């Protein structure tokens, strides 16, 4: 009996659990486990791990704590990994929280990087009808998500406030029975903001998201409108919203154009001067008008990476001097890197966020898997058009090949290179981007600007995290937001 007990409880030999690795130029090796927890090893430690000859008790403790090795027969590490993996994917059951309504294609701006086929203000045939709006609300409520966010886009949505009002009121009416958590956001350049819009936003708890590319000359150069006063109108709109509804009711988003390169400090300073302490250093996207050859090569991803690094160095410097500033994309990555939470950001999820995280209802009743899918359609590529509100049911929209095929093919757990990548758990699948740039939903990752950008961001954040105690502390604070 005594002998049997000993046999059953004796630790078995060491064995690997699934892990991936990436070499650093300074000789260190990054090791990540199957839920994205990481550790840096020296070359000698990594060899010991590879050969399962781990003599150093401290190293063995670390690798066991990170679920990179276990003793044969142990079940707890696998159960913990399974629990964490399930938690990272829990959003899948409550899919499609974001519902975007393109209430019009009309806009009084004519931005060079505009991602839609903008129409002039007089072209009211490009407005969403009441019938389409009500059908879209109905479809949104078929989503199982307990949180529904309605985002109004354009064109310029303030040019079709009638439909913004209708969708908001219809959703709130329906929700009396449903009891879900609703949120409403108008994505607007704010040039046409007036008291009526503010009254409506006040009454229905509507938020605003606006575009701010940086200092006046840069913003106005990027965003032409009659009067060349886009920046002045945006800033005036931000001020009015804050005064009337509160500081938190308006956020801003910038797009990095070729003209932005070399000006990242000025852009960050502009955000701080305007009272924004969150800034998303966002590259221009390759869709819509921005895909046209003239704009397409305006800059490559290497230039954006330099822009990002300089911006982050400055942001860390500002924080160290007591001025809080957060880089939004880095904060989302750090949440995935340093916690087990999934922030649900569309570009950093796998399976991809198309359809699962967001649906888009176009002015004409077409339903797309994402805003980018709609932009492709404006250029004649219908790959990500899921169907039409007038003809298709929710079930056919969500179970058609247009959605399920790219979701399956682009899944990073099985896609070439991604499935072996040490960063896989922090990254995401972007089938629309890869389709737009290479013609298939997976793409070739060594040539992918999406992959190059994310690898550069992951490497930058890890370098600062491991080398700089202040950055480490700050990054944990960002991850906990
Ligand atoms: S896209 Fe690139 S960085 Fe992301 S998981 Fe795939 S190979 Fe890794």
CSV table of C-alpha atoms and ligand atoms in Angstrom, one decimal:
chain,number,residue,atom,x,y,z
A,1,UNK,CA,0.0,0.0,0.0
A,2,UNK,CA,2.8,2.4,1.0
A,3,UNK,CA,4.6,1.6,-2.1
A,4,UNK,CA,1.6,2.2,-4.4
A,5,UNK,CA,0.9,5.7,-2.8
A,6,UNK,CA,4.5,6.6,-3.4
A,7,UNK,CA,4.2,5.6,-7.1
A,8,UNK,CA,1.0,7.6,-7.5
A,9,UNK,CA,2.3,10.8,-5.9
A,10,UNK,CA,5.8,10.8,-7.2
A,11,UNK,CA,6.5,13.7,-9.6
A,12,UNK,CA,6.8,12.4,-13.2
A,13,UNK,CA,9.5,13.6,-15.6
A,14,UNK,CA,9.2,17.1,-16.9
A,15,UNK,CA,7.4,17.8,-20.1
A,16,UNK,CA,6.5,20.8,-22.2
A,17,UNK,CA,3.2,22.5,-22.4
A,18,UNK,CA,2.5,24.4,-25.6
A,19,UNK,CA,4.7,27.5,-25.9
A,20,UNK,CA,6.0,29.8,-28.6
A,21,UNK,CA,9.2,31.9,-28.7
A,22,UNK,CA,10.8,34.8,-30.4
A,23,UNK,CA,14.5,35.8,-30.4
A,24,UNK,CA,15.6,39.3,-29.5
A,25,UNK,CA,18.7,40.8,-31.0
A,26,UNK,CA,20.4,41.2,-27.6
A,27,UNK,CA,20.3,37.4,-27.1
A,28,UNK,CA,17.3,37.1,-24.9
A,29,UNK,CA,14.4,34.8,-26.0
A,30,UNK,CA,10.8,35.7,-25.4
A,31,UNK,CA,8.7,32.7,-24.4
A,32,UNK,CA,4.9,32.9,-24.3
A,33,UNK,CA,2.5,30.2,-23.1
A,34,UNK,CA,-0.8,29.3,-24.8
A,35,UNK,CA,-2.7,32.2,-23.1
A,36,UNK,CA,0.0,34.8,-23.8
A,37,UNK,CA,1.7,35.0,-20.4
A,38,UNK,CA,5.4,35.8,-21.1
A,39,UNK,CA,8.9,35.4,-19.7
A,40,UNK,CA,12.3,36.4,-21.1
A,41,UNK,CA,15.0,33.8,-20.9
A,42,UNK,CA,18.7,33.9,-21.6
A,43,UNK,CA,20.0,31.7,-24.4
A,44,UNK,CA,21.3,29.2,-21.8
A,45,UNK,CA,18.0,29.1,-20.0
A,46,UNK,CA,16.2,28.6,-23.3
A,47,UNK,CA,18.4,25.7,-24.2
A,48,UNK,CA,17.7,24.2,-20.8
A,49,UNK,CA,14.0,24.6,-21.4
A,50,UNK,CA,14.2,23.1,-24.9
A,51,UNK,CA,16.2,20.1,-23.6
A,52,UNK,CA,14.1,19.8,-20.4
A,53,UNK,CA,17.3,19.8,-18.4
A,54,UNK,CA,16.4,22.6,-16.0
A,55,UNK,CA,18.9,22.4,-13.1
A,56,UNK,CA,18.2,25.9,-11.7
A,57,UNK,CA,15.3,25.6,-9.2
A,58,UNK,CA,14.3,29.3,-9.6
A,59,UNK,CA,14.1,28.8,-13.4
A,60,UNK,CA,12.0,25.7,-12.9
A,61,UNK,CA,9.6,27.6,-10.6
A,62,UNK,CA,9.2,30.4,-13.1
A,63,UNK,CA,8.5,28.0,-16.0
A,64,UNK,CA,6.1,26.0,-14.0
A,65,UNK,CA,4.3,29.2,-12.8
A,66,UNK,CA,4.1,30.3,-16.5
A,67,UNK,CA,2.6,26.9,-17.5
A,68,UNK,CA,5.4,26.3,-19.9
A,69,UNK,CA,6.4,23.0,-18.4
A,70,UNK,CA,4.7,20.5,-16.1
A,71,UNK,CA,5.5,17.2,-14.5
A,72,UNK,CA,3.9,14.4,-16.3
A,73,UNK,CA,0.6,13.5,-14.8
A,74,UNK,CA,-0.1,17.0,-13.4
A,75,UNK,CA,-3.6,18.2,-14.4
A,76,UNK,CA,-3.7,21.5,-12.6
A,77,UNK,CA,-1.6,23.5,-15.2
A,78,UNK,CA,-3.8,22.3,-18.0
A,79,UNK,CA,-7.0,23.1,-16.1
A,80,UNK,CA,-5.7,26.6,-15.4
A,81,UNK,CA,-4.7,27.2,-19.0
A,82,UNK,CA,-8.1,26.0,-20.1
A,83,UNK,CA,-9.8,28.3,-17.7
A,84,UNK,CA,-7.8,31.3,-18.9
A,85,UNK,CA,-8.3,30.4,-22.5
A,86,UNK,CA,-12.0,30.2,-22.0
A,87,UNK,CA,-12.1,33.5,-20.2
A,88,UNK,CA,-10.2,35.2,-23.1
A,89,UNK,CA,-12.9,33.9,-25.5
A,90,UNK,CA,-16.0,34.5,-23.3
A,91,UNK,CA,-17.1,37.4,-25.5
A,92,UNK,CA,-17.9,35.0,-28.4
A,93,UNK,CA,-21.1,33.9,-26.7
A,94,UNK,CA,-22.4,37.5,-26.4
A,95,UNK,CA,-21.5,38.4,-30.0
A,96,UNK,CA,-22.0,41.7,-31.9
A,97,UNK,CA,-22.1,44.5,-29.4
A,98,UNK,CA,-21.3,47.3,-31.9
A,99,UNK,CA,-23.9,48.3,-34.6
A,100,UNK,CA,-22.8,51.0,-37.0
A,101,UNK,CA,-25.4,53.0,-39.0
A,102,UNK,CA,-24.2,54.8,-42.1
A,103,UNK,CA,-27.1,57.3,-42.0
A,104,UNK,CA,-25.9,59.2,-45.1
A,105,UNK,CA,-22.9,59.3,-47.4
A,106,UNK,CA,-23.3,63.1,-47.7
A,107,UNK,CA,-20.5,65.3,-46.2
A,108,UNK,CA,-19.4,68.9,-46.4
A,109,UNK,CA,-15.7,67.9,-46.0
A,110,UNK,CA,-13.6,66.4,-48.8
A,111,UNK,CA,-10.8,64.7,-46.9
A,112,UNK,CA,-8.1,63.1,-49.1
A,113,UNK,CA,-8.0,60.0,-46.9
A,114,UNK,CA,-11.7,59.7,-46.6
A,115,UNK,CA,-12.7,56.1,-46.4
A,116,UNK,CA,-16.0,56.3,-48.1
A,117,UNK,CA,-17.4,57.5,-51.4
A,118,UNK,CA,-18.4,60.8,-50.0
A,119,UNK,CA,-21.3,62.6,-51.7
A,120,UNK,CA,-22.0,66.3,-51.8
A,121,UNK,CA,-24.5,67.8,-49.4
A,122,UNK,CA,-27.3,68.2,-51.9
A,123,UNK,CA,-27.4,64.4,-52.8
A,124,UNK,CA,-30.1,63.3,-50.4
A,125,UNK,CA,-30.6,60.1,-52.3
A,126,UNK,CA,-27.6,58.8,-50.3
A,127,UNK,CA,-29.5,59.1,-47.0
A,128,UNK,CA,-30.8,56.1,-45.0
A,129,UNK,CA,-34.6,55.8,-45.1
A,130,UNK,CA,-36.9,55.3,-42.1
A,131,UNK,CA,-37.8,51.8,-43.2
A,132,UNK,CA,-34.2,50.7,-43.5
A,133,UNK,CA,-33.4,52.3,-40.1
A,134,UNK,CA,-36.2,50.4,-38.3
A,135,UNK,CA,-35.2,47.1,-40.0
A,136,UNK,CA,-31.6,47.7,-38.9
A,137,UNK,CA,-32.6,48.3,-35.3
A,138,UNK,CA,-34.6,45.1,-35.4
A,139,UNK,CA,-31.5,43.2,-36.6
A,140,UNK,CA,-29.3,44.8,-34.0
A,141,UNK,CA,-31.7,43.5,-31.3
A,142,UNK,CA,-31.4,39.9,-32.6
A,143,UNK,CA,-27.7,40.0,-31.4
A,144,UNK,CA,-27.4,38.1,-28.1
A,145,UNK,CA,-25.1,40.7,-26.6
A,146,UNK,CA,-26.4,42.3,-23.4
A,147,UNK,CA,-24.6,45.5,-24.4
A,148,UNK,CA,-25.6,47.2,-27.7
A,149,UNK,CA,-23.7,50.2,-28.9
A,150,UNK,CA,-25.3,52.2,-31.8
A,151,UNK,CA,-22.7,54.3,-33.6
A,152,UNK,CA,-23.8,56.8,-36.2
A,153,UNK,CA,-21.5,57.4,-39.1
A,154,UNK,CA,-21.4,58.9,-42.5
A,155,UNK,CA,-20.5,60.8,-44.5
A,156,UNK,CA,-21.5,63.3,-41.8
A,157,UNK,CA,-24.3,61.9,-39.7
A,158,UNK,CA,-25.4,65.4,-38.5
A,159,UNK,CA,-26.7,65.8,-42.1
A,160,UNK,CA,-29.4,63.2,-41.4
A,161,UNK,CA,-30.3,63.8,-37.8
A,162,UNK,CA,-33.9,62.7,-38.6
A,163,UNK,CA,-32.6,59.1,-38.9
A,164,UNK,CA,-30.2,59.4,-35.9
A,165,UNK,CA,-33.3,60.4,-33.8
A,166,UNK,CA,-35.4,57.6,-35.2
A,167,UNK,CA,-32.8,54.9,-34.5
A,168,UNK,CA,-32.1,56.2,-31.0
A,169,UNK,CA,-35.8,56.4,-30.1
A,170,UNK,CA,-36.7,53.1,-31.7
A,171,UNK,CA,-33.9,51.3,-29.9
A,172,UNK,CA,-34.9,52.9,-26.5
A,173,UNK,CA,-38.5,51.9,-27.1
A,174,UNK,CA,-37.6,48.3,-27.9
A,175,UNK,CA,-35.3,48.2,-24.9
A,176,UNK,CA,-38.1,48.8,-22.5
A,177,UNK,CA,-38.9,45.1,-22.8
A,178,UNK,CA,-35.3,43.9,-23.5
A,179,UNK,CA,-33.5,45.7,-20.6
A,180,UNK,CA,-30.1,45.6,-22.3
A,181,UNK,CA,-27.4,48.2,-21.7
A,182,UNK,CA,-27.5,50.7,-24.6
A,183,UNK,CA,-25.0,53.3,-25.7
A,184,UNK,CA,-25.2,55.8,-28.5
A,185,UNK,CA,-22.3,57.6,-30.3
A,186,UNK,CA,-22.3,60.1,-33.1
A,187,UNK,CA,-19.1,60.0,-35.1
A,188,UNK,CA,-19.0,63.6,-36.4
A,189,UNK,CA,-16.6,66.3,-37.6
A,190,UNK,CA,-18.8,68.6,-35.4
A,191,UNK,CA,-18.9,71.4,-38.1
A,192,UNK,CA,-22.7,71.4,-38.1
A,193,UNK,CA,-23.3,70.9,-34.4
A,194,UNK,CA,-26.1,73.1,-33.1
A,195,UNK,CA,-28.3,73.5,-30.0
A,196,UNK,CA,-30.9,71.1,-31.4
A,197,UNK,CA,-28.4,68.3,-31.7
A,198,UNK,CA,-27.1,69.1,-28.2
A,199,UNK,CA,-30.6,69.0,-26.7
A,200,UNK,CA,-31.2,65.7,-28.3
A,201,UNK,CA,-27.8,64.3,-27.1
A,202,UNK,CA,-28.6,65.6,-23.6
A,203,UNK,CA,-32.0,64.0,-23.5
A,204,UNK,CA,-30.9,60.6,-24.9
A,205,UNK,CA,-27.4,60.3,-23.3
A,206,UNK,CA,-25.6,60.4,-26.7
A,207,UNK,CA,-21.8,60.6,-26.9
A,208,UNK,CA,-19.7,62.2,-29.6
A,209,UNK,CA,-16.5,61.0,-31.3
A,210,UNK,CA,-14.7,63.4,-33.5
A,211,UNK,CA,-11.7,63.6,-35.8
A,212,UNK,CA,-8.7,65.7,-34.7
A,213,UNK,CA,-5.6,65.2,-36.7
A,214,UNK,CA,-3.4,67.6,-34.6
A,215,UNK,CA,-2.5,71.3,-34.9
A,216,UNK,CA,-4.6,73.7,-37.0
A,217,UNK,CA,-2.5,73.7,-40.2
A,218,UNK,CA,-2.1,70.0,-40.3
A,219,UNK,CA,-5.8,69.3,-39.6
A,220,UNK,CA,-7.1,71.8,-42.1
A,221,UNK,CA,-4.7,70.5,-44.7
A,222,UNK,CA,-5.9,67.0,-44.2
A,223,UNK,CA,-9.6,67.9,-43.9
A,224,UNK,CA,-10.6,70.5,-46.5
A,225,UNK,CA,-14.1,72.1,-46.3
A,226,UNK,CA,-15.6,75.3,-47.6
A,227,UNK,CA,-14.1,78.1,-45.5
A,228,UNK,CA,-11.0,76.0,-44.7
A,229,UNK,CA,-12.1,76.1,-41.0
A,230,UNK,CA,-12.5,72.4,-40.1
A,231,UNK,CA,-10.2,72.7,-37.1
A,232,UNK,CA,-11.8,75.8,-35.8
A,233,UNK,CA,-15.3,74.2,-36.0
A,234,UNK,CA,-14.2,70.9,-34.5
A,235,UNK,CA,-12.6,72.7,-31.5
A,236,UNK,CA,-15.7,74.9,-31.1
A,237,UNK,CA,-17.9,71.8,-31.2
A,238,UNK,CA,-15.8,70.0,-28.6
A,239,UNK,CA,-16.0,73.1,-26.3
A,240,UNK,CA,-19.8,73.3,-26.7
A,241,UNK,CA,-20.3,69.6,-25.9
A,242,UNK,CA,-18.1,69.8,-22.9
A,243,UNK,CA,-19.8,72.9,-21.6
A,244,UNK,CA,-23.3,71.5,-22.1
A,245,UNK,CA,-22.9,67.7,-21.5
A,246,UNK,CA,-19.6,67.3,-19.6
A,247,UNK,CA,-16.0,66.7,-20.5
A,248,UNK,CA,-16.3,63.0,-20.9
A,249,UNK,CA,-19.0,63.2,-23.6
A,250,UNK,CA,-16.6,63.8,-26.5
A,251,UNK,CA,-13.5,61.8,-27.6
A,252,UNK,CA,-11.2,62.4,-30.5
A,253,UNK,CA,-9.4,60.2,-33.1
A,254,UNK,CA,-6.5,61.1,-35.3
A,255,UNK,CA,-5.3,59.7,-38.6
A,256,UNK,CA,-1.6,59.7,-39.5
A,257,UNK,CA,-1.1,61.1,-43.0
A,258,UNK,CA,2.1,61.7,-44.8
A,259,UNK,CA,1.9,65.3,-43.6
A,260,UNK,CA,1.8,64.1,-39.9
A,261,UNK,CA,5.2,62.3,-40.1
A,262,UNK,CA,7.8,64.2,-38.1
A,263,UNK,CA,5.1,66.1,-36.2
A,264,UNK,CA,4.1,63.5,-33.5
A,265,UNK,CA,5.1,65.7,-30.6
A,266,UNK,CA,3.1,68.7,-32.0
A,267,UNK,CA,0.1,66.4,-32.4
A,268,UNK,CA,0.4,65.1,-28.9
A,269,UNK,CA,0.8,68.7,-27.6
A,270,UNK,CA,-2.3,69.7,-29.5
A,271,UNK,CA,-4.3,66.9,-27.9
A,272,UNK,CA,-3.1,68.0,-24.4
A,273,UNK,CA,-3.9,71.7,-25.1
A,274,UNK,CA,-7.4,70.7,-26.1
A,275,UNK,CA,-7.9,68.7,-22.9
A,276,UNK,CA,-7.6,65.2,-24.4
A,277,UNK,CA,-5.4,62.8,-22.5
A,278,UNK,CA,-6.0,59.8,-24.7
A,279,UNK,CA,-4.5,59.7,-28.1
A,280,UNK,CA,-4.7,56.9,-30.7
A,281,UNK,CA,-1.6,57.1,-33.0
A,282,UNK,CA,-3.6,55.6,-35.9
A,283,UNK,CA,-2.1,54.8,-39.3
A,284,UNK,CA,-4.1,55.7,-42.4
A,285,UNK,CA,-6.1,52.7,-43.6
A,286,UNK,CA,-5.8,51.3,-47.1
A,287,UNK,CA,-9.5,51.5,-47.9
A,288,UNK,CA,-11.9,53.7,-49.8
A,289,UNK,CA,-10.3,56.8,-51.4
A,290,UNK,CA,-7.2,56.0,-49.4
A,291,UNK,CA,-6.6,53.0,-51.7
A,292,UNK,CA,-6.2,55.2,-54.8
A,293,UNK,CA,-2.7,55.0,-56.2
A,294,UNK,CA,-1.9,58.6,-55.5
A,295,UNK,CA,-2.5,58.3,-51.8
A,296,UNK,CA,-1.6,54.6,-51.4
A,297,UNK,CA,2.2,55.1,-51.2
A,298,UNK,CA,2.0,58.3,-49.3
A,299,UNK,CA,4.1,56.5,-46.6
A,300,UNK,CA,4.9,52.9,-45.7
A,301,UNK,CA,4.5,51.1,-42.4
A,302,UNK,CA,8.2,51.6,-41.5
A,303,UNK,CA,7.6,55.4,-41.5
A,304,UNK,CA,4.5,54.9,-39.2
A,305,UNK,CA,6.6,52.7,-36.9
A,306,UNK,CA,9.2,55.5,-36.5
A,307,UNK,CA,6.3,57.9,-35.9
A,308,UNK,CA,4.8,55.6,-33.2
A,309,UNK,CA,8.1,55.0,-31.4
A,310,UNK,CA,8.9,58.7,-31.3
A,311,UNK,CA,5.3,59.4,-30.0
A,312,UNK,CA,5.5,56.7,-27.4
A,313,UNK,CA,8.9,58.0,-26.2
A,314,UNK,CA,7.4,61.4,-25.8
A,315,UNK,CA,4.3,60.1,-24.0
A,316,UNK,CA,6.5,58.2,-21.6
A,317,UNK,CA,8.5,61.3,-21.0
A,318,UNK,CA,5.3,63.4,-20.4
A,319,UNK,CA,4.0,60.8,-17.9
A,320,UNK,CA,7.3,60.8,-16.1
A,321,UNK,CA,7.1,64.6,-15.8
A,322,UNK,CA,3.6,64.3,-14.3
A,323,UNK,CA,1.4,64.9,-17.4
A,324,UNK,CA,-0.9,61.9,-17.8
A,325,UNK,CA,-1.3,60.8,-21.5
A,326,UNK,CA,-2.4,57.4,-22.7
A,327,UNK,CA,-1.7,55.9,-26.2
A,328,UNK,CA,-4.9,54.0,-26.8
A,329,UNK,CA,-3.7,51.2,-29.1
A,330,UNK,CA,-0.8,50.5,-26.7
A,331,UNK,CA,-3.2,50.4,-23.8
A,332,UNK,CA,-5.4,47.8,-25.6
A,333,UNK,CA,-2.3,45.7,-26.4
A,334,UNK,CA,-1.1,45.9,-22.8
A,335,UNK,CA,-4.4,44.8,-21.4
A,336,UNK,CA,-4.0,41.6,-23.5
A,337,UNK,CA,-0.3,41.3,-22.6
A,338,UNK,CA,-0.4,41.9,-18.9
A,339,UNK,CA,-3.9,40.7,-17.9
A,340,UNK,CA,-6.1,37.8,-19.0
A,341,UNK,CA,-8.8,40.3,-20.1
A,342,UNK,CA,-9.9,40.7,-23.7
A,343,UNK,CA,-10.7,44.3,-24.4
A,344,UNK,CA,-12.7,43.2,-27.4
A,345,UNK,CA,-11.1,45.7,-29.8
A,346,UNK,CA,-12.0,44.6,-33.3
A,347,UNK,CA,-8.5,44.7,-34.8
A,348,UNK,CA,-7.0,42.7,-31.9
A,349,UNK,CA,-9.3,39.7,-31.7
A,350,UNK,CA,-9.2,36.2,-33.2
A,351,UNK,CA,-11.5,34.9,-34.5
A,352,UNK,CA,-11.7,38.3,-36.3
A,353,UNK,CA,-14.1,41.0,-35.1
A,354,UNK,CA,-16.0,41.1,-38.4
A,355,UNK,CA,-19.6,40.3,-37.8
A,356,UNK,CA,-18.9,39.0,-34.3
A,357,UNK,CA,-17.8,42.3,-32.8
A,358,UNK,CA,-19.5,44.7,-35.2
A,359,UNK,CA,-22.1,44.9,-37.9
A,360,UNK,CA,-22.6,47.8,-40.3
A,361,UNK,CA,-25.9,48.9,-41.9
A,362,UNK,CA,-25.3,51.0,-44.9
A,363,UNK,CA,-27.7,53.8,-46.0
A,364,UNK,CA,-29.1,51.6,-48.8
A,365,UNK,CA,-29.9,48.6,-46.5
A,366,UNK,CA,-26.8,46.5,-47.3
A,367,UNK,CA,-25.2,44.9,-44.3
A,368,UNK,CA,-21.4,44.6,-44.0
A,369,UNK,CA,-19.1,42.6,-41.7
A,370,UNK,CA,-17.3,45.8,-40.9
A,371,UNK,CA,-16.8,49.4,-41.9
A,372,UNK,CA,-13.8,48.5,-43.9
A,373,UNK,CA,-15.9,45.9,-45.8
A,374,UNK,CA,-18.3,48.7,-46.7
A,375,UNK,CA,-15.5,50.8,-47.9
A,376,UNK,CA,-14.3,48.0,-50.2
A,377,UNK,CA,-17.8,47.7,-51.6
A,378,UNK,CA,-17.8,51.5,-52.4
A,379,UNK,CA,-14.9,50.6,-54.7
A,380,UNK,CA,-16.7,47.7,-56.2
A,381,UNK,CA,-15.5,44.8,-54.1
A,382,UNK,CA,-18.5,43.1,-52.5
A,383,UNK,CA,-16.5,40.3,-50.7
A,384,UNK,CA,-17.7,41.4,-47.2
A,385,UNK,CA,-21.3,42.3,-48.1
A,386,UNK,CA,-23.3,39.9,-45.9
A,387,UNK,CA,-26.7,40.7,-47.4
A,388,UNK,CA,-29.5,43.2,-47.4
A,389,UNK,CA,-32.0,44.1,-44.7
A,390,UNK,CA,-34.9,43.9,-47.2
A,391,UNK,CA,-34.1,40.4,-48.3
A,392,UNK,CA,-32.1,38.6,-45.6
A,393,UNK,CA,-32.9,37.4,-42.1
A,394,UNK,CA,-30.5,37.8,-39.2
A,395,UNK,CA,-29.8,34.1,-39.4
A,396,UNK,CA,-28.8,34.2,-43.1
A,397,UNK,CA,-26.7,37.3,-42.6
A,398,UNK,CA,-24.7,35.7,-39.7
A,399,UNK,CA,-24.3,32.2,-41.1
A,400,UNK,CA,-23.5,32.9,-44.7
A,401,UNK,CA,-20.1,32.0,-46.3
A,402,UNK,CA,-19.3,35.7,-46.7
A,403,UNK,CA,-18.8,35.9,-42.9
A,404,UNK,CA,-17.9,32.3,-41.9
A,405,UNK,CA,-15.3,31.6,-44.5
A,406,UNK,CA,-13.0,34.6,-43.7
A,407,UNK,CA,-13.5,34.1,-40.0
A,408,UNK,CA,-12.3,30.5,-40.3
A,409,UNK,CA,-9.5,31.1,-42.7
A,410,UNK,CA,-8.0,34.0,-40.8
A,411,UNK,CA,-8.1,32.5,-37.4
A,412,UNK,CA,-4.6,33.1,-35.9
A,413,UNK,CA,-4.5,29.9,-34.0
A,414,UNK,CA,-4.2,28.0,-37.3
A,415,UNK,CA,-3.2,30.7,-39.9
A,416,UNK,CA,0.4,30.3,-41.4
A,417,UNK,CA,3.0,32.1,-39.3
A,418,UNK,CA,0.4,33.4,-36.8
A,419,UNK,CA,0.0,29.9,-35.3
A,420,UNK,CA,3.7,29.8,-34.5
A,421,UNK,CA,4.1,33.4,-33.5
A,422,UNK,CA,5.0,34.3,-29.9
A,423,UNK,CA,2.7,37.3,-30.1
A,424,UNK,CA,-0.4,35.4,-31.3
A,425,UNK,CA,-2.4,35.8,-28.1
A,426,UNK,CA,-1.9,39.6,-28.1
A,427,UNK,CA,-2.6,40.0,-31.8
A,428,UNK,CA,-5.7,39.7,-34.0
A,429,UNK,CA,-6.9,38.5,-37.3
A,430,UNK,CA,-7.8,41.1,-39.9
A,431,UNK,CA,-9.2,39.3,-43.0
A,432,UNK,CA,-10.6,42.5,-44.5
A,433,UNK,CA,-7.2,44.3,-44.5
A,434,UNK,CA,-5.4,41.3,-45.9
A,435,UNK,CA,-8.1,40.8,-48.6
A,436,UNK,CA,-7.8,44.5,-49.5
A,437,UNK,CA,-4.0,44.5,-49.7
A,438,UNK,CA,-3.2,40.9,-51.0
A,439,UNK,CA,-6.5,39.5,-52.3
A,440,UNK,CA,-7.0,36.8,-49.7
A,441,UNK,CA,-8.1,36.9,-46.0
A,442,UNK,CA,-4.8,35.5,-44.6
A,443,UNK,CA,-2.1,37.3,-46.6
A,444,UNK,CA,1.6,36.7,-46.3
A,445,UNK,CA,2.6,37.9,-42.9
A,446,UNK,CA,6.2,38.8,-43.6
A,447,UNK,CA,4.9,41.3,-46.2
A,448,UNK,CA,1.8,42.4,-44.2
A,449,UNK,CA,1.7,46.0,-42.9
A,450,UNK,CA,-0.8,44.8,-40.3
A,451,UNK,CA,1.7,42.2,-39.0
A,452,UNK,CA,4.7,44.5,-39.3
A,453,UNK,CA,2.9,47.2,-37.3
A,454,UNK,CA,1.8,44.9,-34.6
A,455,UNK,CA,5.2,43.2,-34.2
A,456,UNK,CA,6.8,46.6,-33.9
A,457,UNK,CA,4.3,47.7,-31.2
A,458,UNK,CA,4.7,44.4,-29.2
A,459,UNK,CA,8.5,44.7,-29.4
A,460,UNK,CA,8.5,48.3,-28.4
A,461,UNK,CA,6.2,47.8,-25.4
A,462,UNK,CA,8.2,44.7,-24.2
A,463,UNK,CA,11.5,46.6,-24.5
A,464,UNK,CA,10.3,49.5,-22.5
A,465,UNK,CA,8.5,47.2,-20.0
A,466,UNK,CA,11.6,45.2,-19.3
A,467,UNK,CA,14.2,48.1,-19.3
A,468,UNK,CA,12.4,50.9,-17.6
A,469,UNK,CA,10.8,50.6,-14.1
A,470,UNK,CA,8.7,53.8,-14.7
A,471,UNK,CA,7.3,52.4,-18.0
A,472,UNK,CA,6.6,49.1,-16.3
A,473,UNK,CA,4.5,50.8,-13.6
A,474,UNK,CA,2.7,53.0,-16.1
A,475,UNK,CA,2.0,50.0,-18.5
A,476,UNK,CA,0.4,48.1,-15.6
A,477,UNK,CA,-1.8,51.2,-14.9
A,478,UNK,CA,-2.9,51.3,-18.6
A,479,UNK,CA,-3.6,47.6,-18.7
A,480,UNK,CA,-5.8,47.9,-15.6
A,481,UNK,CA,-8.0,50.7,-17.1
B,1,LIG,S1,-0.2,39.0,-37.6
B,1,LIG,FE1,2.0,38.8,-37.3
B,1,LIG,S2,2.3,39.5,-35.2
B,1,LIG,FE2,0.1,39.0,-35.4
B,1,LIG,S3,0.0,36.8,-34.8
B,1,LIG,FE3,0.2,36.8,-37.0
B,1,LIG,S4,2.5,36.6,-37.4
B,1,LIG,FE4,2.2,37.3,-35.2
